[in-house]
Tab-separated table of C-alpha atoms and ligand atoms in Angstrom:
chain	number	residue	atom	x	y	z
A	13	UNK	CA	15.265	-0.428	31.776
A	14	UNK	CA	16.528	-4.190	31.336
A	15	UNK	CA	19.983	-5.455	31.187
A	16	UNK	CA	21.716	-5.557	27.783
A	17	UNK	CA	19.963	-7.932	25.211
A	18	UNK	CA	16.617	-7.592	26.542
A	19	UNK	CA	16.661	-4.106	26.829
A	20	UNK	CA	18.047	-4.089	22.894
A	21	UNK	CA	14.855	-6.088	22.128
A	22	UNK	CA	12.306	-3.645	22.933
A	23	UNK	CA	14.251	-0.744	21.803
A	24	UNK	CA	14.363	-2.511	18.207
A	25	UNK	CA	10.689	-3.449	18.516
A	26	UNK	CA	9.780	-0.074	19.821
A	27	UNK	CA	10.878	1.530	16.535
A	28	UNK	CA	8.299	-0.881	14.556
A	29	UNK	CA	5.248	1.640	13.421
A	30	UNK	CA	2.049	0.866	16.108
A	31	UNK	CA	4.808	-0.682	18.480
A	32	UNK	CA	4.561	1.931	22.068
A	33	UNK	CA	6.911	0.801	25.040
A	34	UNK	CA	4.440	-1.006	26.711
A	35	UNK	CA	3.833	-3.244	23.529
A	36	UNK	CA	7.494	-3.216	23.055
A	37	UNK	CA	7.725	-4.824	26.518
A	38	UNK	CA	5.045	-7.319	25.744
A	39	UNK	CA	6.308	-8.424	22.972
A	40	UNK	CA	9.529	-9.475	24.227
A	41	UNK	CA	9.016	-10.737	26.974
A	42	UNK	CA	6.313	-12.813	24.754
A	43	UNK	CA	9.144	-14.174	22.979
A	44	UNK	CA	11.334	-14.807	26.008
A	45	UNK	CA	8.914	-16.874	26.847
A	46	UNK	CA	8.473	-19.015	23.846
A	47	UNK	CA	9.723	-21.844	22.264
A	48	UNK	CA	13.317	-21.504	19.879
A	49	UNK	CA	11.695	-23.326	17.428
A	50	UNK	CA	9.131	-20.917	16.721
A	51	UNK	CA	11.593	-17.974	17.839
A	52	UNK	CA	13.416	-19.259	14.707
A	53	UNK	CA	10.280	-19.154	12.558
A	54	UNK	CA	9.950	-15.751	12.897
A	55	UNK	CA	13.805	-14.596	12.224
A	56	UNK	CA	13.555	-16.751	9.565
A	57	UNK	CA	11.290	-15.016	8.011
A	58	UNK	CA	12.474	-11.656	8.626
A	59	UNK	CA	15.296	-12.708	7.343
A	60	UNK	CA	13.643	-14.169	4.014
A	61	UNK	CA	11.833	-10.899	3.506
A	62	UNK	CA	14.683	-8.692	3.263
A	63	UNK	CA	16.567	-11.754	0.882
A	64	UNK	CA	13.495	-12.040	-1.696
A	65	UNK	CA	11.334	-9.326	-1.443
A	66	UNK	CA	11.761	-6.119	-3.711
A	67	UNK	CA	9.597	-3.686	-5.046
A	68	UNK	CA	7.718	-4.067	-8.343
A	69	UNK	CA	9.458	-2.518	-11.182
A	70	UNK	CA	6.566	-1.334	-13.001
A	71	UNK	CA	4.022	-0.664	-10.070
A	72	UNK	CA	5.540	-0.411	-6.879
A	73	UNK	CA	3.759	-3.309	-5.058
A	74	UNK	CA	5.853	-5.526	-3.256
A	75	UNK	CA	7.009	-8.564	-5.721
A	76	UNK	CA	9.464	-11.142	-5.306
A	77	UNK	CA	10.740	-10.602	-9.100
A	78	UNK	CA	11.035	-7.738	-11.403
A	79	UNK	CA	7.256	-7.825	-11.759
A	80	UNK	CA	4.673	-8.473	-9.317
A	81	UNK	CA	2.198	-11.308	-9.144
A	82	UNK	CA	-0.413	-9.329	-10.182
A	83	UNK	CA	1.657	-7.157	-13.137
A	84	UNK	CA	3.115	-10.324	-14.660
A	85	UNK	CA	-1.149	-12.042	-14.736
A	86	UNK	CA	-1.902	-11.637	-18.202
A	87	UNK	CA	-5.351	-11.966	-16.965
A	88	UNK	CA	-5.631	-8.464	-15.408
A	89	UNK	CA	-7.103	-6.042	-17.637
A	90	UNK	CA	-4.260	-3.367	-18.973
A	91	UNK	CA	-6.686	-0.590	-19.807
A	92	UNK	CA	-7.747	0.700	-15.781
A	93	UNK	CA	-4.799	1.253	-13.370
A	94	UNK	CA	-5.546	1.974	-9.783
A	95	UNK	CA	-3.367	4.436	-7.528
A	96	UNK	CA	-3.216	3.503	-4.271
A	97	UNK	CA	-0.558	5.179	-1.362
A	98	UNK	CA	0.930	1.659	-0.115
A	99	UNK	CA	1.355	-1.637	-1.010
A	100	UNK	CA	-1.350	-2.939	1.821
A	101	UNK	CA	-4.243	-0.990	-0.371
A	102	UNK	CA	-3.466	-3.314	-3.116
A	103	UNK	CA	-4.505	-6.115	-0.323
A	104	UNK	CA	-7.168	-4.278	0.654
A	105	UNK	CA	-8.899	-3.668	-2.331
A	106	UNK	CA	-8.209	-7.233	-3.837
A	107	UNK	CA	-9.932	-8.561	-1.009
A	108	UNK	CA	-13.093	-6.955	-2.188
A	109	UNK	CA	-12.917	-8.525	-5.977
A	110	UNK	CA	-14.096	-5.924	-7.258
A	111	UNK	CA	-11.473	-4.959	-9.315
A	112	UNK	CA	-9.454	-6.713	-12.707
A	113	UNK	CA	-7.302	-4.042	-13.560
A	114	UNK	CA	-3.853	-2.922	-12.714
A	115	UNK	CA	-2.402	-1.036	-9.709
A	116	UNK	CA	0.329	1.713	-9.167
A	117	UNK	CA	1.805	2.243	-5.742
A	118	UNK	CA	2.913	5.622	-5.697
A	119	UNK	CA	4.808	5.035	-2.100
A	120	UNK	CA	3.029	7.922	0.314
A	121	UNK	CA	0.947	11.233	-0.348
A	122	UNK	CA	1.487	14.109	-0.572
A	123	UNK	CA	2.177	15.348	3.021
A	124	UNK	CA	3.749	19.252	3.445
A	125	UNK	CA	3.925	18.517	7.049
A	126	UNK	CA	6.818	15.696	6.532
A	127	UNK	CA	7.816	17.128	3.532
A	128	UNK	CA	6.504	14.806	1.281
A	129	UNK	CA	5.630	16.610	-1.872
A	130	UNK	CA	4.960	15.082	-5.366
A	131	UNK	CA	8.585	14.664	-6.137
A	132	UNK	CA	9.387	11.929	-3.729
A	133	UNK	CA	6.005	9.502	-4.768
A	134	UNK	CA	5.789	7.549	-7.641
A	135	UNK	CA	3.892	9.785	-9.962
A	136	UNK	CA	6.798	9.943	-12.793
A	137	UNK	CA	6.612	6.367	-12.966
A	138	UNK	CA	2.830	6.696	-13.645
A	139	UNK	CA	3.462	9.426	-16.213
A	140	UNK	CA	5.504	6.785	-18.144
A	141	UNK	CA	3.301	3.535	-17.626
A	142	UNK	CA	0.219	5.712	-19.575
A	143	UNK	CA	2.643	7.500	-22.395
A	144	UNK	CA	1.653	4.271	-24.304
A	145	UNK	CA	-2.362	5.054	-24.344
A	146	UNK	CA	-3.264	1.343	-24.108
A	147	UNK	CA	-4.717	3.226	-19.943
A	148	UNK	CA	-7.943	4.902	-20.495
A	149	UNK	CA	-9.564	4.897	-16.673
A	150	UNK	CA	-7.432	5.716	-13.902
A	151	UNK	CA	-9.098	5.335	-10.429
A	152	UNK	CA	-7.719	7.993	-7.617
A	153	UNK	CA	-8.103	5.478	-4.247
A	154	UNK	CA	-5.869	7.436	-2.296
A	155	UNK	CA	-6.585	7.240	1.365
A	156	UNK	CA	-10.313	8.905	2.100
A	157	UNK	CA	-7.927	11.856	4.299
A	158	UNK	CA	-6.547	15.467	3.853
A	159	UNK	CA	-3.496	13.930	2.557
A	160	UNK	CA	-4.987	11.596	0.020
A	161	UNK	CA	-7.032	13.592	-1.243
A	162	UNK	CA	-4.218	16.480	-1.829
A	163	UNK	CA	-3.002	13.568	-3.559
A	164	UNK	CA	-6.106	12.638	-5.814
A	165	UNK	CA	-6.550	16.310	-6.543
A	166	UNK	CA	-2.824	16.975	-7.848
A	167	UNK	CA	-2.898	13.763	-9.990
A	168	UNK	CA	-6.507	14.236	-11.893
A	169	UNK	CA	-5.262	18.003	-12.424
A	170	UNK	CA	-2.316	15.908	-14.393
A	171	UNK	CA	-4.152	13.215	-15.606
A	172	UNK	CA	-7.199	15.404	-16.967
A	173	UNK	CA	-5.560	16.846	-20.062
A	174	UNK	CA	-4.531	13.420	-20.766
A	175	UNK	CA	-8.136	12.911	-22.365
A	176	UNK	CA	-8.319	9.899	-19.454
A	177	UNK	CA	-11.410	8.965	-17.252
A	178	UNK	CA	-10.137	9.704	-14.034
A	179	UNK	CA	-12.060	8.743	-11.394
A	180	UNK	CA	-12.215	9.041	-7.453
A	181	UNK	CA	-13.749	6.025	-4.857
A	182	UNK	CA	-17.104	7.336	-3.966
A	183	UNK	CA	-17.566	7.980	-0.581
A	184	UNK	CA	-19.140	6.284	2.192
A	185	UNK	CA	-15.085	5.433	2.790
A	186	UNK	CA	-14.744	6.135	6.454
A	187	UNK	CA	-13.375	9.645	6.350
A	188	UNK	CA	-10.199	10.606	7.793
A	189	UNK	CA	-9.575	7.063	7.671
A	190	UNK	CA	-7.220	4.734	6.238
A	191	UNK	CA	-8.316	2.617	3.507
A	192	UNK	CA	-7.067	-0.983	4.466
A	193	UNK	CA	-9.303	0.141	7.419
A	194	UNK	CA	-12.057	-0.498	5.460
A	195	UNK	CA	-14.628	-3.132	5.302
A	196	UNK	CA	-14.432	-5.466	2.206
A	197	UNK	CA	-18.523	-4.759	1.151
A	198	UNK	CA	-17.885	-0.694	1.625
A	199	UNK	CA	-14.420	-0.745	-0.153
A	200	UNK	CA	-16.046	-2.683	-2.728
A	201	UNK	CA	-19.273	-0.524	-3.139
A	202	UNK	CA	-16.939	2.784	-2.901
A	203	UNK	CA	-15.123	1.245	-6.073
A	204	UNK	CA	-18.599	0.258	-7.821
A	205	UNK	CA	-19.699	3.759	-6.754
A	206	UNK	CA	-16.777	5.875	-8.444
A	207	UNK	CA	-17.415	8.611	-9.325
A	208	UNK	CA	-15.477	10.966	-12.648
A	209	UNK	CA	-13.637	14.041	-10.893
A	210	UNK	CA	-12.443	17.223	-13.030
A	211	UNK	CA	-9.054	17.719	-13.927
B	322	ZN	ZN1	3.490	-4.704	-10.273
């Protein structure tokens, strides 16, 4: 234990996901270390994060109006949308280029464990954004674990009625895994590679 506002630093950093104690420690006294200038930089941009950043109306991904960059590109192709868990998959799988269409973020998976069940994602949302018909693939790239695929099996028993072609990332995705783990050529081949699943 350190005195007072040290000791408040790597309790606050501590609570960041990845962050142990021993991190924690490193961390601040990292920054203890380093210039106010670039101290500044960084709360600065903490600071701007929480001011600008919201959440995409229509898909979920992180946007810094009511629709994100990739929503409001009238480039993107309206007729595939592709469910992903977080807003990180959407960087993930746009790294690869391999994909022109449109994303939903529905905000977890389903998790029984933590209580997560389809309630609390972002699947009514989804419901609404394909009433219109103008959707005819959706692609399931939940992550490749027990979760996300609890996830991709709940949502193509919904979608399947729907008279959509639902389809799942073909594997070869490290299993168990996360998918911004994933390499940009095997993300990208597991989205070439999709495969229809049954609703
Ligand atoms: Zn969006």
């Amino acid at each position: 234990m350190y005195e007072g506002a040290v000791q408040d630093l790597i309790d606050e950093l501590g609570r960041l996901p990845g962050v142990g104690p021993k991190s924690a420690q490193r961390i601040a006294f990292h920054l203890l270390a380093t210039d106010a200038v670039d101290v500044r930089r960084l709360v600065d941009a903490l600071t701007e994060v929480k001011a600008r950043v919201r959440f995409c109306d229509t898909c979920g991904n992180v946007a810094e109006s009511e629709q994100c960059r990739i929503c409001a590109d009238p480039r993107r192709s309206v007729d595939v949308i592709c469910v992903v868990e977080e807003p990180k998959d959407v960087v993930a799988i746009e790294r690869t280029r391999e994909f022109r269409g449109k994303y939903h973020v529905l905000g977890g998976a389903i998790n029984p464990i933590e209580n997560v069940g389809p309630g609390d994602l972002r699947i009514a949302q989804l419901m609404t954004r394909l009433a219109d018909g103008q959707v005819t693939e959706v692609i399931l790239a939940t992550d490749p674990n027990v979760e996300g695929e609890a996830t991709a099996t709940y949502l193509a028993r919904m979608l399947g009625p729907m008279g959509l072609r639902v389809t799942r990332l073909a594997s070869g995705l490290p299993v168990g895994g996360d998918l911004e783990y994933a390499d940009e050529v095997t993300l990208g081949r597991a989205f070439e590679g999709r495969r229809l699943i049954g609703g």
